[in-house]
Short mmCIF file of C-alpha atoms and ligand atoms in Angstrom, two decimals:
data_model
loop_
_atom_site.label_atom_id
_atom_site.label_comp_id
_atom_site.label_asym_id
_atom_site.label_seq_id
_atom_site.Cartn_x
_atom_site.Cartn_y
_atom_site.Cartn_z
CA MET A 12 -27.65 13.09 17.98
CA LEU A 13 -24.24 13.11 16.32
CA MET A 14 -22.29 16.35 16.24
CA GLU A 15 -19.84 15.11 13.64
CA GLU A 16 -20.58 15.40 9.97
CA ARG A 17 -17.41 13.97 8.48
CA PHE A 18 -15.45 10.88 9.50
CA LEU A 19 -11.89 9.90 8.78
CA LEU A 20 -10.65 6.58 10.10
CA VAL A 21 -6.96 5.68 9.97
CA ASN A 22 -6.67 1.92 10.03
CA PHE A 23 -3.29 1.05 11.56
CA LYS A 24 -3.65 -2.60 10.42
CA GLN A 25 -0.54 -4.52 11.57
CA TYR A 26 2.25 -2.76 9.73
CA GLU A 27 5.57 -2.68 11.58
CA ARG A 28 5.51 1.08 11.49
CA SER A 29 2.05 1.34 13.06
CA THR A 30 2.15 -1.25 15.85
CA LEU A 31 3.68 -1.57 19.32
CA LYS A 32 6.35 1.12 19.97
CA GLN A 33 6.10 2.43 16.42
CA GLY A 34 2.33 2.64 16.70
CA GLU A 35 2.67 4.68 19.86
CA LYS A 36 5.10 7.06 18.15
CA LEU A 37 2.70 7.45 15.25
CA LEU A 38 -0.14 8.32 17.60
CA GLU A 39 2.11 10.88 19.27
CA LYS A 40 2.64 12.58 15.91
CA PHE A 41 -1.06 12.42 15.08
CA SER A 42 -1.94 13.91 18.47
CA GLU A 43 -0.32 17.20 17.38
CA ILE A 44 -2.85 17.68 14.59
CA THR A 45 -5.68 20.08 15.37
CA VAL A 46 -9.02 18.73 14.23
CA LYS A 47 -11.79 21.26 13.68
CA GLY A 48 -15.30 20.67 15.02
CA GLY A 49 -17.55 18.71 12.73
CA ALA A 50 -14.90 16.11 11.99
CA PHE A 51 -14.39 12.79 13.75
CA VAL A 52 -10.90 11.40 13.26
CA GLY A 53 -10.49 7.86 14.58
CA TYR A 54 -7.48 5.59 14.87
CA SER A 55 -8.15 1.89 14.53
CA LEU A 56 -5.63 -0.18 16.48
CA PRO A 57 -4.97 -3.93 16.76
CA ALA A 58 -6.09 -5.66 19.97
CA TYR A 59 -2.63 -5.65 21.58
CA ASP A 60 -2.39 -1.86 21.24
CA ILE A 61 -5.80 -0.67 22.32
CA ARG A 62 -4.56 0.10 25.84
CA LEU A 63 -2.91 3.12 24.25
CA ALA A 64 -6.36 4.64 24.60
CA GLU A 65 -5.48 5.25 28.26
CA LYS A 66 -2.50 7.37 27.25
CA PHE A 67 -4.13 9.16 24.31
CA ARG A 68 -7.36 10.08 26.05
CA GLY A 69 -8.25 12.96 23.80
CA MET A 70 -8.01 10.94 20.61
CA ASN A 71 -10.67 8.65 19.21
CA ILE A 72 -9.02 5.27 19.54
CA LEU A 73 -11.00 2.47 17.94
CA ALA A 74 -10.56 -1.28 18.00
CA GLN A 75 -10.05 -3.14 14.72
CA HIS A 76 -12.48 -5.76 15.90
CA VAL A 77 -14.81 -6.44 18.84
CA ASP A 78 -16.74 -9.55 19.88
CA PRO A 79 -20.37 -9.68 21.03
CA VAL A 80 -19.46 -10.51 24.62
CA PRO A 81 -19.40 -8.61 27.91
CA ALA A 82 -16.71 -9.16 30.58
CA GLY A 83 -16.48 -12.82 31.60
CA ALA A 84 -15.14 -16.23 30.59
CA PHE A 85 -14.45 -15.53 26.92
CA THR A 86 -10.90 -16.62 26.11
CA GLY A 87 -9.40 -14.89 23.11
CA LYS A 88 -12.29 -12.49 22.57
CA ILE A 89 -12.29 -8.71 22.77
CA SER A 90 -15.10 -7.80 25.11
CA MET A 91 -17.24 -4.70 24.79
CA ASP A 92 -16.82 -4.02 28.50
CA ALA A 93 -13.03 -3.92 28.16
CA LEU A 94 -13.37 -1.34 25.39
CA THR A 95 -15.69 0.76 27.50
CA GLN A 96 -13.34 0.62 30.49
CA LEU A 97 -10.48 1.78 28.28
CA GLY A 98 -12.55 4.73 27.11
CA ILE A 99 -12.91 3.24 23.61
CA ARG A 100 -16.26 4.04 22.09
CA GLY A 101 -15.99 2.40 18.68
CA SER A 102 -14.74 -0.45 16.55
CA LEU A 103 -14.38 -1.54 12.97
CA LEU A 104 -16.20 -4.77 12.24
CA ASN A 105 -16.25 -7.27 9.38
CA HIS A 106 -13.22 -5.78 7.61
CA SER A 107 -12.30 -7.72 4.44
CA GLU A 108 -9.28 -8.96 6.35
CA ARG A 109 -11.53 -10.17 9.22
CA ARG A 110 -14.88 -11.26 7.77
CA LEU A 111 -17.70 -12.48 10.01
CA ASP A 112 -20.92 -14.47 9.76
CA PRO A 113 -24.11 -12.38 9.45
CA GLU A 114 -25.37 -13.83 12.73
CA VAL A 115 -22.27 -12.65 14.59
CA ILE A 116 -22.62 -9.23 13.00
CA GLU A 117 -26.25 -9.00 14.09
CA ASN A 118 -25.39 -9.94 17.68
CA THR A 119 -22.47 -7.52 17.75
CA LEU A 120 -24.58 -4.63 16.42
CA ARG A 121 -27.22 -5.34 19.04
CA LEU A 122 -24.83 -5.50 22.00
CA ALA A 123 -22.84 -2.50 20.76
CA LYS A 124 -26.01 -0.41 20.74
CA GLU A 125 -26.73 -1.41 24.33
CA LYS A 126 -23.17 -0.59 25.39
CA GLY A 127 -22.95 2.66 23.45
CA ILE A 128 -20.18 1.47 21.15
CA ARG A 129 -20.14 2.84 17.64
CA ILE A 130 -19.62 0.14 15.01
CA PHE A 131 -18.13 1.00 11.64
CA LEU A 132 -19.33 -2.03 9.73
CA CYS A 133 -17.34 -2.91 6.61
CA VAL A 134 -19.08 -4.23 3.51
CA GLU A 135 -17.77 -5.28 0.12
CA ASN A 136 -20.68 -4.31 -2.14
CA ALA A 137 -24.06 -2.54 -2.33
CA GLU A 138 -26.03 -5.71 -1.50
CA GLU A 139 -24.22 -6.11 1.81
CA ALA A 140 -24.62 -2.39 2.46
CA GLU A 141 -28.38 -2.70 2.07
CA LYS A 142 -28.58 -5.86 4.18
CA TYR A 143 -26.69 -4.39 7.12
CA SER A 144 -28.13 -0.89 7.02
CA ARG A 145 -31.55 -2.57 7.11
CA MET A 146 -30.27 -4.54 10.11
CA GLY A 147 -29.63 -1.24 11.91
CA ALA A 148 -25.93 -0.50 11.36
CA SER A 149 -25.41 3.23 11.87
CA PHE A 150 -22.16 3.32 9.88
CA ILE A 151 -21.50 1.35 6.72
CA SER A 152 -17.91 1.32 5.46
CA TYR A 153 -17.73 0.30 1.82
CA GLU A 154 -14.36 -1.12 0.79
CA PRO A 155 -13.97 -3.13 -2.43
CA PRO A 156 -11.40 -5.77 -1.35
CA GLU A 157 -9.62 -5.86 -4.72
CA LEU A 158 -8.63 -2.17 -4.34
CA ILE A 159 -7.37 -2.34 -0.75
CA GLY A 160 -3.69 -1.47 -0.48
CA GLY A 161 -3.45 -0.44 -4.15
CA ASP A 162 -3.03 2.90 -5.89
CA VAL A 163 -6.41 3.14 -7.58
CA SER A 164 -8.98 4.56 -5.21
CA VAL A 165 -12.52 3.43 -4.57
CA SER A 166 -13.74 6.88 -5.63
CA THR A 167 -11.99 6.57 -9.01
CA ALA A 168 -12.83 2.94 -9.74
CA ARG A 169 -16.28 2.47 -8.17
CA PRO A 170 -18.17 5.81 -8.28
CA SER A 171 -21.47 4.25 -9.24
CA VAL A 172 -21.25 1.66 -6.45
CA ILE A 173 -20.56 4.46 -3.95
CA ARG A 174 -23.68 6.25 -5.18
CA ASP A 175 -25.73 3.04 -4.84
CA VAL A 176 -24.36 2.37 -1.35
CA VAL A 177 -25.15 5.94 -0.28
CA ARG A 178 -28.68 5.68 -1.71
CA VAL A 179 -29.58 2.42 0.04
CA CYS A 180 -27.95 3.40 3.32
CA THR A 181 -29.52 6.85 3.43
CA ALA A 182 -32.91 5.18 3.05
CA HIS A 183 -32.25 3.27 6.28
CA GLY A 184 -30.62 6.16 8.13
CA SER A 185 -27.03 4.86 7.96
CA LYS A 186 -24.01 7.00 7.20
CA VAL A 187 -21.48 5.81 4.62
CA LEU A 188 -17.71 5.80 4.74
CA VAL A 189 -15.64 4.56 1.81
CA GLY A 190 -12.14 3.21 1.66
CA ALA A 191 -9.49 1.38 -0.41
CA GLY A 192 -6.66 2.88 -2.40
CA ILE A 193 -7.19 6.45 -1.14
CA LYS A 194 -3.84 8.12 -1.71
CA ASN A 195 -4.38 11.84 -2.27
CA GLU A 196 -6.64 14.81 -1.58
CA ARG A 197 -8.45 14.35 -4.90
CA ASP A 198 -9.50 10.82 -3.85
CA VAL A 199 -10.77 12.21 -0.55
CA LYS A 200 -12.76 15.06 -2.13
CA ARG A 201 -14.26 12.81 -4.78
CA SER A 202 -15.46 10.37 -2.10
CA ILE A 203 -17.31 13.16 -0.32
CA GLU A 204 -18.70 14.57 -3.59
CA LEU A 205 -20.14 11.14 -4.33
CA GLY A 206 -22.13 11.32 -1.09
CA ALA A 207 -19.90 9.61 1.47
CA SER A 208 -19.74 11.05 4.98
CA GLY A 209 -16.14 10.02 5.37
CA ILE A 210 -13.26 7.79 4.43
CA LEU A 211 -11.09 4.95 5.72
CA VAL A 212 -7.39 4.98 4.93
CA ALA A 213 -4.48 2.72 5.82
CA SER A 214 -1.47 2.61 3.48
CA GLY A 215 -2.07 6.11 2.03
CA ILE A 216 -1.29 7.56 5.46
CA VAL A 217 0.53 4.93 7.50
CA LEU A 218 3.02 4.00 4.76
CA SER A 219 3.53 7.54 3.44
CA GLU A 220 6.75 9.47 4.04
CA SER A 221 5.07 11.94 6.41
CA PRO A 222 1.99 10.30 7.90
CA ALA A 223 0.99 13.27 10.08
CA GLU A 224 1.31 15.73 7.23
CA LYS A 225 -0.71 13.44 4.99
CA LEU A 226 -3.42 13.04 7.61
CA GLY A 227 -3.62 16.82 8.03
CA GLU A 228 -4.05 17.23 4.26
CA PHE A 229 -6.76 14.56 4.10
CA ILE A 230 -8.72 16.12 6.98
CA LYS A 231 -8.59 19.49 5.25
CA ALA A 232 -9.69 18.00 1.93
CA MET A 233 -12.53 16.14 3.61
CA LEU A 234 -13.84 19.28 5.31
CA ALA A 235 -13.45 21.42 2.18
CA GLU A 236 -16.26 19.53 0.44
O1 G3P B 25 -9.70 -0.09 6.42
C1 G3P B 25 -9.05 0.68 5.46
C2 G3P B 25 -8.25 -0.13 4.54
O2 G3P B 25 -8.71 -1.42 4.28
C3 G3P B 25 -7.91 0.59 3.28
O3 G3P B 25 -6.59 0.24 3.02
O4 G3P B 25 -4.33 0.65 2.31
O5 G3P B 25 -6.19 0.79 0.66
O6 G3P B 25 -5.94 2.56 2.40
P1 G3P B 25 -5.72 1.11 2.04
#
């Protein structure tokens, strides 16, 4: 049973200001933010930075990708067992910038369930949302690729798709997060009003002048709805 009702994922991507030393500094700033109960705030890091989970134990560090393999002879993969040993309990999967075959997704969802790793599965439209929620994904993250990194948010440009995604996912017991172009508190509130349980943000926080302040505002806006 999940205690959280709202989810905010900050995708660090691979910006200079959110990776390596700079990524660590950013996490330090984010660690000063108090997050009220009921909200899950996760930080999605590239593979070479996920060991920061050992330093930032109290924060929800996520991987940007995970492979459907345990520990063993799997060169170049990110194993589920490594995540578990680092105290990482979740990963993004199938992001528009890292798309996967349905078969790989199915295997990853299955192994992640066994290992207790929460998968935030990205989809690009309502059809994919239905397909993967039916497959058993607990979290569907809807991000229209054409809006990623821009200034027009998913909640402004695709309200009816968000409603459709929420409807099909709710029918299969999956929660919905939405992302792309989220830049202000209005975008956050609108996403929740449309039925989403949370949001994914990258540039709106990471590339803003005061990332920690921005994150604090977004958490507040998310919980206000
Ligand atoms: O995973 C979140 C990301 O793709 C959204 O990017 O820059 O539009 O917030 P952005």
